[in-house]
mmCIF file of C-alpha atoms in Angstrom:
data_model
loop_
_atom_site.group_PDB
_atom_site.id
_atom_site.type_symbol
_atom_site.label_atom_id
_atom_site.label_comp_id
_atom_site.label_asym_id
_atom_site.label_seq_id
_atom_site.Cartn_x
_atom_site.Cartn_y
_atom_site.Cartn_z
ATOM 1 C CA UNK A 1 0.000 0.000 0.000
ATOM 2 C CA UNK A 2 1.682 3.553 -0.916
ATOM 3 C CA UNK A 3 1.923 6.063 1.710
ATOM 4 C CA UNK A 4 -1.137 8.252 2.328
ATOM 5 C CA UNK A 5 -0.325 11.759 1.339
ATOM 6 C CA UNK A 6 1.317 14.263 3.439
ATOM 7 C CA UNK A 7 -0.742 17.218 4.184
ATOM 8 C CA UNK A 8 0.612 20.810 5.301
ATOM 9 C CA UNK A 9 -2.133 24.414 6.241
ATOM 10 C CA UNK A 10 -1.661 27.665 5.318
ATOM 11 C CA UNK A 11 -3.259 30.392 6.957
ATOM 12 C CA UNK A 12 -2.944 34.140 6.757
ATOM 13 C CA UNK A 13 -3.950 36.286 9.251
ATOM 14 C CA UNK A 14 -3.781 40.055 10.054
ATOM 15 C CA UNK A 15 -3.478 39.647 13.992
ATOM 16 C CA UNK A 16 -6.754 40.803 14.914
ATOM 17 C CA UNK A 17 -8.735 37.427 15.668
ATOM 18 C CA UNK A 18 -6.430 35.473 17.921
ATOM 19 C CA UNK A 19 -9.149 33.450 19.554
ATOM 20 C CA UNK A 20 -10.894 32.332 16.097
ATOM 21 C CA UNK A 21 -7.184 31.455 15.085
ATOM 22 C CA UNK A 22 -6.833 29.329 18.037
ATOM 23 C CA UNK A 23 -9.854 27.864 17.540
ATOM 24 C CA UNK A 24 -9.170 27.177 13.780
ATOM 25 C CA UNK A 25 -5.550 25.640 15.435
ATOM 26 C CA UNK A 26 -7.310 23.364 17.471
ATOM 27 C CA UNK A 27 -9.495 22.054 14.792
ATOM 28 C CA UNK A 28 -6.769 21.322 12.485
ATOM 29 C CA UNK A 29 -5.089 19.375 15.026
ATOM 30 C CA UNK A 30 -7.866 17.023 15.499
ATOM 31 C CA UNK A 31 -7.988 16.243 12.242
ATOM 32 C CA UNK A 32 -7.909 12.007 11.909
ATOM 33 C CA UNK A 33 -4.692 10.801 10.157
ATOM 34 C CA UNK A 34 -0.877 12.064 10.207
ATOM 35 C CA UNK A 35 -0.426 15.342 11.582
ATOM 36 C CA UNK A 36 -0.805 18.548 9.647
ATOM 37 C CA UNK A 37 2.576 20.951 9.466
ATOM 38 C CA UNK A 38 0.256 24.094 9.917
ATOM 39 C CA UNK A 39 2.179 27.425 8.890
ATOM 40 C CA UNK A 40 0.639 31.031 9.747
ATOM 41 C CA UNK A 41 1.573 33.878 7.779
ATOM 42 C CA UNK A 42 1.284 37.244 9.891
ATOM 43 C CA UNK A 43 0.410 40.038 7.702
ATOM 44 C CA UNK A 44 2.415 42.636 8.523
ATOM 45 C CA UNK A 45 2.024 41.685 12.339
ATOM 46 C CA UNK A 46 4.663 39.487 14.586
ATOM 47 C CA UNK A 47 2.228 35.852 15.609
ATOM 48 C CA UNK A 48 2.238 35.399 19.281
ATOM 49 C CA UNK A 49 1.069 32.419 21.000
ATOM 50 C CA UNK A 50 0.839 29.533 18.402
ATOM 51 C CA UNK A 51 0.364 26.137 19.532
ATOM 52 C CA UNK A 52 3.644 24.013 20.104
ATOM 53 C CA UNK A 53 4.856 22.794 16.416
ATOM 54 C CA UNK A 54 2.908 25.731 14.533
ATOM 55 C CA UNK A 55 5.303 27.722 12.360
ATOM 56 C CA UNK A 56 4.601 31.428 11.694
ATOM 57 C CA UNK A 57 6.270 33.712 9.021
ATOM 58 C CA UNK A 58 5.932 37.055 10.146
ATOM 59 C CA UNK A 59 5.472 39.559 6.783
ATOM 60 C CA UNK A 60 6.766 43.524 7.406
ATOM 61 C CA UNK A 61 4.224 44.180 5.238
ATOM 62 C CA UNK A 62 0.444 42.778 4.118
ATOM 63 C CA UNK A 63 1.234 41.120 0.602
ATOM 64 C CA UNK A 64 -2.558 41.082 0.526
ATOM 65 C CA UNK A 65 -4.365 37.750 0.235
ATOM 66 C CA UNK A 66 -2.550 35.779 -2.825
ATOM 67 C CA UNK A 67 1.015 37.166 -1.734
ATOM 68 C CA UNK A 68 0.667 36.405 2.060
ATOM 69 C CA UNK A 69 -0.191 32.847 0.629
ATOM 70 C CA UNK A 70 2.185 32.408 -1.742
ATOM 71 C CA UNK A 71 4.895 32.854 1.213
ATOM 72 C CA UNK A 72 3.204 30.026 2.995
ATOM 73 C CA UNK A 73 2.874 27.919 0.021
ATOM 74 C CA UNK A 74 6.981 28.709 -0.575
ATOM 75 C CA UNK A 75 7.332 27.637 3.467
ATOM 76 C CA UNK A 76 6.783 24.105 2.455
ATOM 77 C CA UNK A 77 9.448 23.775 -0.214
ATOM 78 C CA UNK A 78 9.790 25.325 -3.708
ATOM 79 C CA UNK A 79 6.227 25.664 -4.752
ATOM 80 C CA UNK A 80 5.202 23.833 -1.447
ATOM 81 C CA UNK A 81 6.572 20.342 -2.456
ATOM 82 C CA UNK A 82 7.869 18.840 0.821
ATOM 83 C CA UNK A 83 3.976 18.116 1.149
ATOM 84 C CA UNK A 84 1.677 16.265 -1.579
ATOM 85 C CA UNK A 85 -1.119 18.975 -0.954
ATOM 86 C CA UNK A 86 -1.954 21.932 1.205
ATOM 87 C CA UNK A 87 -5.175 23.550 2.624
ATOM 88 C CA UNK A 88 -5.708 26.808 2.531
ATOM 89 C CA UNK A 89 -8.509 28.142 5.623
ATOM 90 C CA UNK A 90 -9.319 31.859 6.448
ATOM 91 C CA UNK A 91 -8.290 32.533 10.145
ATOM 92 C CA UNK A 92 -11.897 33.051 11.622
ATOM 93 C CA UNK A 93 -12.490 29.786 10.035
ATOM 94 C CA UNK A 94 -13.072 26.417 11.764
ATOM 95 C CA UNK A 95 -13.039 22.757 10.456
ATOM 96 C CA UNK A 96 -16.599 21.285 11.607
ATOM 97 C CA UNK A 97 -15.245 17.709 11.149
ATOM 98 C CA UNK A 98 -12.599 15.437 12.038
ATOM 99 C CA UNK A 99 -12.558 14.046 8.868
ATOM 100 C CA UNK A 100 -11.815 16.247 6.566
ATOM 101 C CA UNK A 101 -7.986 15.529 6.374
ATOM 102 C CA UNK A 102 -8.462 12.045 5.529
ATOM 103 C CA UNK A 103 -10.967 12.974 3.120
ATOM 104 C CA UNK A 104 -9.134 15.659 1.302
ATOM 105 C CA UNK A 105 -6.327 12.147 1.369
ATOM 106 C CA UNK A 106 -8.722 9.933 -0.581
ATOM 107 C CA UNK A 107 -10.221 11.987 -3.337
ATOM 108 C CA UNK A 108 -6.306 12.842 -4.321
ATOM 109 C CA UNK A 109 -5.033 9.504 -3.751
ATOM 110 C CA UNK A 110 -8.271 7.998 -5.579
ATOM 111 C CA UNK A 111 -7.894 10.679 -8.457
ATOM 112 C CA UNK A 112 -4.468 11.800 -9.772
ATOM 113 C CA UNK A 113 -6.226 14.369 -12.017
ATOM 114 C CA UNK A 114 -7.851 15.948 -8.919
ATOM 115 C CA UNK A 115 -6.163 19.117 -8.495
ATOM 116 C CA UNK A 116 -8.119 21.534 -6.271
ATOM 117 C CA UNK A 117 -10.608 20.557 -3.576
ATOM 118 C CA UNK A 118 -13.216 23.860 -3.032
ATOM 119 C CA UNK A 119 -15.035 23.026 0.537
ATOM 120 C CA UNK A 120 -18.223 23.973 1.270
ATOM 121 C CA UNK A 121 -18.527 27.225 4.184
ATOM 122 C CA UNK A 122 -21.201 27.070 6.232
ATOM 123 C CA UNK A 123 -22.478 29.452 8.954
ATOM 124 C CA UNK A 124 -21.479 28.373 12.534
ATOM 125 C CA UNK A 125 -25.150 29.236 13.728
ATOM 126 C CA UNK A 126 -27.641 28.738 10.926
ATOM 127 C CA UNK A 127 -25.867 26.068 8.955
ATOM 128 C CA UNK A 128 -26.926 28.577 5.880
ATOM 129 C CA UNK A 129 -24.161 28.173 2.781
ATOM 130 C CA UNK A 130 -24.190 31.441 0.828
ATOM 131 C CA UNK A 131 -25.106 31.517 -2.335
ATOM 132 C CA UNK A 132 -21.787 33.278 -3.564
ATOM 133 C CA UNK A 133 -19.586 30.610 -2.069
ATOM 134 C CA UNK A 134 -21.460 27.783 -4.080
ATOM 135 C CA UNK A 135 -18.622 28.149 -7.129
ATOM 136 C CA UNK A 136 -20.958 27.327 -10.182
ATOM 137 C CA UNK A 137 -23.830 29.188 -11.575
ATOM 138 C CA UNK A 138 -26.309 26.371 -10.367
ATOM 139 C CA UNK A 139 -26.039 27.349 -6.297
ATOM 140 C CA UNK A 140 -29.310 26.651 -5.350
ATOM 141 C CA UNK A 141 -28.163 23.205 -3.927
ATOM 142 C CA UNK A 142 -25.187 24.180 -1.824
ATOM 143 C CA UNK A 143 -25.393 19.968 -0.832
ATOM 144 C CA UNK A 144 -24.950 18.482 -4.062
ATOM 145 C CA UNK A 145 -21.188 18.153 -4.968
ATOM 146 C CA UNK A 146 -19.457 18.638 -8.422
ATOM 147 C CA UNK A 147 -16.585 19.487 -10.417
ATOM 148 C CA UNK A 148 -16.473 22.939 -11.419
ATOM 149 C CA UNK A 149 -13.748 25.816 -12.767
ATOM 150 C CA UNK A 150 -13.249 27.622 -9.728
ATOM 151 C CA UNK A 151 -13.105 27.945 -6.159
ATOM 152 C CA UNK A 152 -13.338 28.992 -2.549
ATOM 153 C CA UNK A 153 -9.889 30.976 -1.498
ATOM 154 C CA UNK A 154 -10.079 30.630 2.261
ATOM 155 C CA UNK A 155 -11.488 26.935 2.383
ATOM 156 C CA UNK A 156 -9.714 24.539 0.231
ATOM 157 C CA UNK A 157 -6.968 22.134 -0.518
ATOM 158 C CA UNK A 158 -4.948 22.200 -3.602
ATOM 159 C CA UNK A 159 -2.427 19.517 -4.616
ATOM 160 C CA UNK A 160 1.558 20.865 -4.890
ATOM 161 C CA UNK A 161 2.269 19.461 -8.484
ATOM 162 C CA UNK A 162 -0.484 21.584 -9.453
ATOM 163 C CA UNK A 163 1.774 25.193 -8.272
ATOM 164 C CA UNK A 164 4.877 23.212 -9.768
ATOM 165 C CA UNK A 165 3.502 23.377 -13.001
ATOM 166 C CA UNK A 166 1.244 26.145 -13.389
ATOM 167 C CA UNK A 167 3.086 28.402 -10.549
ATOM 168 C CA UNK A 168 1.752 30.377 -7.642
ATOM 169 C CA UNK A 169 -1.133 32.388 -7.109
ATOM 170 C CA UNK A 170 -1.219 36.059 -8.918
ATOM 171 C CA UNK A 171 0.304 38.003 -5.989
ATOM 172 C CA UNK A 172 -0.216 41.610 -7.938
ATOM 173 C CA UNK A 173 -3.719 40.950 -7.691
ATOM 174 C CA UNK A 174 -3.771 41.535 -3.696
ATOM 175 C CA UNK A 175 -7.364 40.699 -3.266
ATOM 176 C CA UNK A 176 -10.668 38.698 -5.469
ATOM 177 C CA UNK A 177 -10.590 36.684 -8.285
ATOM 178 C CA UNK A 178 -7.024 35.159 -7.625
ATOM 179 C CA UNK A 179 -8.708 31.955 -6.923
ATOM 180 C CA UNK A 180 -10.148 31.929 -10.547
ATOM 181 C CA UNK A 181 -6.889 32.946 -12.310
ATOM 182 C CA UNK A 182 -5.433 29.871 -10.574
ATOM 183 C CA UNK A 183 -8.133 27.859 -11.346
ATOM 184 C CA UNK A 184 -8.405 28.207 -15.319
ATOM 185 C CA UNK A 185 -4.284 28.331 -15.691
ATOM 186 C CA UNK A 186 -4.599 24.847 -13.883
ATOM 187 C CA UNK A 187 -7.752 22.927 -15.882
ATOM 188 C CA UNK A 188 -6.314 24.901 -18.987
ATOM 189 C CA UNK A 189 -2.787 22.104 -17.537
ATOM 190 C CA UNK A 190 -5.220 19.138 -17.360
ATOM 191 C CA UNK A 191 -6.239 19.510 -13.750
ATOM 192 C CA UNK A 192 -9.769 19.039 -12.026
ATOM 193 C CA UNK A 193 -11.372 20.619 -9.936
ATOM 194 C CA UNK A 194 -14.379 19.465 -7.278
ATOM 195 C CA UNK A 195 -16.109 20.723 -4.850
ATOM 196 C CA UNK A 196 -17.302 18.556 -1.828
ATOM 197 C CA UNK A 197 -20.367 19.612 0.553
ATOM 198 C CA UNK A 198 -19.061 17.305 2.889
ATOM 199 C CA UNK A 199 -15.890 18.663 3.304
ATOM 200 C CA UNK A 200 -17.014 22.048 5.493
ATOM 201 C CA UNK A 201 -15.251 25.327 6.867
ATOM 202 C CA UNK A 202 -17.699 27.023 9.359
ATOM 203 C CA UNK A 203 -17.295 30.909 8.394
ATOM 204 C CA UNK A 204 -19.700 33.606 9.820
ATOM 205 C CA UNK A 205 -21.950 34.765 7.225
ATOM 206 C CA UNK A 206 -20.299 38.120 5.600
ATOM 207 C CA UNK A 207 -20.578 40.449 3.128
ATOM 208 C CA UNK A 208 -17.399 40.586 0.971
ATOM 209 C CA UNK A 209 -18.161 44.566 0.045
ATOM 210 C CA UNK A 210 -17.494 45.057 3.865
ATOM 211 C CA UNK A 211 -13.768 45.465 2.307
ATOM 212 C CA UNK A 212 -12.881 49.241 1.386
ATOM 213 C CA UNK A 213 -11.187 48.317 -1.200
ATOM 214 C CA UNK A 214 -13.910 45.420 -2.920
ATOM 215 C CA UNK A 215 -15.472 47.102 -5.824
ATOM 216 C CA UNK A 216 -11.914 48.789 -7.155
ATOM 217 C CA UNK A 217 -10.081 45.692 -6.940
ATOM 218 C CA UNK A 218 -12.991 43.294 -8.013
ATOM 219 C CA UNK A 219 -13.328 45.449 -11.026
ATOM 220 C CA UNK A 220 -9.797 45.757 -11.828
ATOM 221 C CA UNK A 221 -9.007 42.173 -11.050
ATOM 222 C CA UNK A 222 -11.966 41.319 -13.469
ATOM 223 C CA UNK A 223 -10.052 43.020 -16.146
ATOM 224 C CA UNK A 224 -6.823 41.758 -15.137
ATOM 225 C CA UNK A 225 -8.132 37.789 -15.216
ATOM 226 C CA UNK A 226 -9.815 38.260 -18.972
ATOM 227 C CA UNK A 227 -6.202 39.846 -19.730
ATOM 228 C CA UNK A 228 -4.068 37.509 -18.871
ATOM 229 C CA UNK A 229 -6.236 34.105 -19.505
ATOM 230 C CA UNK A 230 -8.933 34.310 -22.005
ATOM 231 C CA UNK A 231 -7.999 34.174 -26.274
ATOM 232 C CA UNK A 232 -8.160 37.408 -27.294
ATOM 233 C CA UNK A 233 -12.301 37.334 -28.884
ATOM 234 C CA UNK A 234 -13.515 36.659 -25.702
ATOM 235 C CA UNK A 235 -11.776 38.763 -23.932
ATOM 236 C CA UNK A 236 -14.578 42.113 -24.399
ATOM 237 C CA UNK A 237 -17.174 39.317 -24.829
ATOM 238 C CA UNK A 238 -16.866 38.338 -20.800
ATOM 239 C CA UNK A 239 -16.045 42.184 -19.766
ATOM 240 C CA UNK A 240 -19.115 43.376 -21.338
ATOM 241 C CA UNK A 241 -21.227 40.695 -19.871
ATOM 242 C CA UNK A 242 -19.777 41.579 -16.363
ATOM 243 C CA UNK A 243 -20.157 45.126 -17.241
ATOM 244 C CA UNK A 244 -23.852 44.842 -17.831
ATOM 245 C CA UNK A 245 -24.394 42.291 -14.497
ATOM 246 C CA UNK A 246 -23.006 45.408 -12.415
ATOM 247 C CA UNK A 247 -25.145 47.918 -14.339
ATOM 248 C CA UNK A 248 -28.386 45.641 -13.196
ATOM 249 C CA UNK A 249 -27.162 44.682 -9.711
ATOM 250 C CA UNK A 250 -27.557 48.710 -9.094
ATOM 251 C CA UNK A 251 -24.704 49.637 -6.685
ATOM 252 C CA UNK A 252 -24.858 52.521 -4.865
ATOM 253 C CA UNK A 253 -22.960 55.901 -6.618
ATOM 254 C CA UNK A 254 -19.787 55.388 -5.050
ATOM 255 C CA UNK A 255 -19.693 52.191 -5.071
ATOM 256 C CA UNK A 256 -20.248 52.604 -9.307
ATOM 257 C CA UNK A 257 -17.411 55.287 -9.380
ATOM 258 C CA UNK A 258 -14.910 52.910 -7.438
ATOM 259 C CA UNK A 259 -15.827 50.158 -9.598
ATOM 260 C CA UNK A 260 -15.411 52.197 -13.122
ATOM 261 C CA UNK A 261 -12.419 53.422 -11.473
ATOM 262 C CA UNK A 262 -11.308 49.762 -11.334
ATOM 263 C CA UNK A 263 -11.822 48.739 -14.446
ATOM 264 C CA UNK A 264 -10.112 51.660 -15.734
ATOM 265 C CA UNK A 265 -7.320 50.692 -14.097
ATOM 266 C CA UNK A 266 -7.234 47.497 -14.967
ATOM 267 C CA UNK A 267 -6.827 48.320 -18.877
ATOM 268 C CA UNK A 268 -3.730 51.133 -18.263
ATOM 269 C CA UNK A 269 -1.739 49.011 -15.280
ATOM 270 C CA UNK A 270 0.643 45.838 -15.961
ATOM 271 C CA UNK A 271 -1.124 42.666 -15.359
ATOM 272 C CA UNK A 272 1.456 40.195 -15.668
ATOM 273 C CA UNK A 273 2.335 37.551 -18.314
ATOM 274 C CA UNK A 274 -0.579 36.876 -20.578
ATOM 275 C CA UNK A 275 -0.889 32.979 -21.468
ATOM 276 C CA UNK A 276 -4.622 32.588 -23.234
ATOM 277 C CA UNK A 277 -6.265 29.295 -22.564
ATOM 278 C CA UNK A 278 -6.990 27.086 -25.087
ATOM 279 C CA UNK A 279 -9.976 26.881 -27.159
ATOM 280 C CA UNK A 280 -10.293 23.194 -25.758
ATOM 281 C CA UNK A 281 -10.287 24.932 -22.309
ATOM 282 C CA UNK A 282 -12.951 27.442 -23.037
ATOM 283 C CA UNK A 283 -15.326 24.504 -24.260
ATOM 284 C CA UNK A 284 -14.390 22.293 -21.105
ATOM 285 C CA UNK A 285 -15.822 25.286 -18.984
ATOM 286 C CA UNK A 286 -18.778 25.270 -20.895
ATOM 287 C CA UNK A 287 -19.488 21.400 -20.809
ATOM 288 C CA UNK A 288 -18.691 22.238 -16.882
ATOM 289 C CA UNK A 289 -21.174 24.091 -16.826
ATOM 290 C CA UNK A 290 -20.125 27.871 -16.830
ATOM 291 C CA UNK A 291 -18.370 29.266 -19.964
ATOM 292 C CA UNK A 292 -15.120 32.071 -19.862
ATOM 293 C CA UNK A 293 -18.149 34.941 -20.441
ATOM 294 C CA UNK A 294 -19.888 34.661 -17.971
#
């Protein structure tokens, strides 16, 4: 029998939730199976009082989300290959089951085209999965599971060969939509990706516009991800369409201007190397369900 695969945790944190990151802590270590190597990555803050065996990485500066990651993912190795996978859970986070190690084990060990693993968040109180973490247009059934062409940032596992040949996460992006960028640069490689209701990260039910910065960097990211992914005719074929969603959704007036200003921005600023997906790609995410337009 081969060796069940070695699992390491990254988690980023900004220093102001100590007792949810405890919490999270303790829920990793129960986790059935071999231990977890666990790695926090303070943003811009020194970690204080980590559990015996918990490394922490202590940034001079917030990286923002995909950079503060990238230094955990680079804490396990070149591209984080001293482990065969790593999870990836927000720091107010906690793992509801024991499980959910050994689970993350078997789907890679039973499927070595499995690349990512999205879980499913649920609400701590209410048991209520948001719509918006559900990644595939048909949400209404947060319990069914599926493959799909994205996923959730803070509540995941992704497999190491998958950053060793498709690299890191886009670290210039700082925050949204650098889950998706990783996500089609790894099925465009040959990867899958699933998500599992079974595998669950309790998460208090938020708003992601409670960020300052959401509807600049959402909109600017947007632009960024069609830029550097999609074959050139589709690339103001899926901007339009996401133009026209944010038109209906009806924003408020600054939230429009910070968004315009976003997507402004995201046409005059460097976005990083541009490798277009193939047109094999772009039908695989519409036979999954969601094509690169919408």
């Amino acid at each position: 029998m081969s060796a069940p695969l070695r699992l390491g945790a990254v988690i980023i944190t900004m220093g102001n939730r100590p007792d949810e990151l405890k919490a999270l802590l303790d829920s990793v270590a129960r986790q059935d199976g071999a231990p977890i190597d666990v790695v926090v990555v303070g943003q811009g803050v020194q970690v204080t009082g980590l559990p015996e065996g918990v490394r922490s990485i202590d940034l001079p500066e917030n990286l923002g989300i995909p950079g503060g990651r990238n230094v955990g993912i680079e804490a396990f190795g070149p591209g984080g290959g001293d482990v065969d996978a790593l999870l990836f859970l927000d720091d107010d986070g906690l793992l509801e089951r024991t499980d959910t190690a050994e689970l993350c084990r078997q789907a890679f060990a039973e499927d070595p085209a499995l690349g990512i693993i999205s879980f499913r968040i649920a609400d701590p109180e209410t048991g209520v999965t948001q719509r918006r973490h559900v990644p595939r247009l048909r949400a209404s059934d947060p319990m069914r599971s599926s493959r799909v062409t994205t996923f959730l940032g803070g509540a995941n596992a992704v497999r190491t060969a998958v950053f060793e040949q498709v690299g890191a996460l886009p670290g210039e992006f700082f925050y949204a939509h650098e889950e998706t960028d990783l996500a089609w640069r790894a099925l465009d490689a040959g990867w899958l990706i699933d998500y599992r209701s079974d595998m669950v990260l309790l998460h208090p039910t938020t708003a992601p516009s409670r960020h300052a910065v959401y509807h600049r960097m959402v909109a600017r990211n947007r632009v960024w991800l069609a830029r550097r992914n999609l074959p050139a005719p589709l690339v103001p074929v899926y901007l339009g369409v996401w133009l026209l969603l944010t038109l209906v959704r009806r924003p408020s007036a600054p939230a429009l201007k910070a968004w315009f200003g976003g997507f402004r921005e995201g046409w005059t600023s460097p976005c990083g190397p541009r490798r277009p997906m193939r047109w094999r790609t772009v039908w695989r995410l519409t036979r999954l369900g969601r094509p690169p337009v919408i």
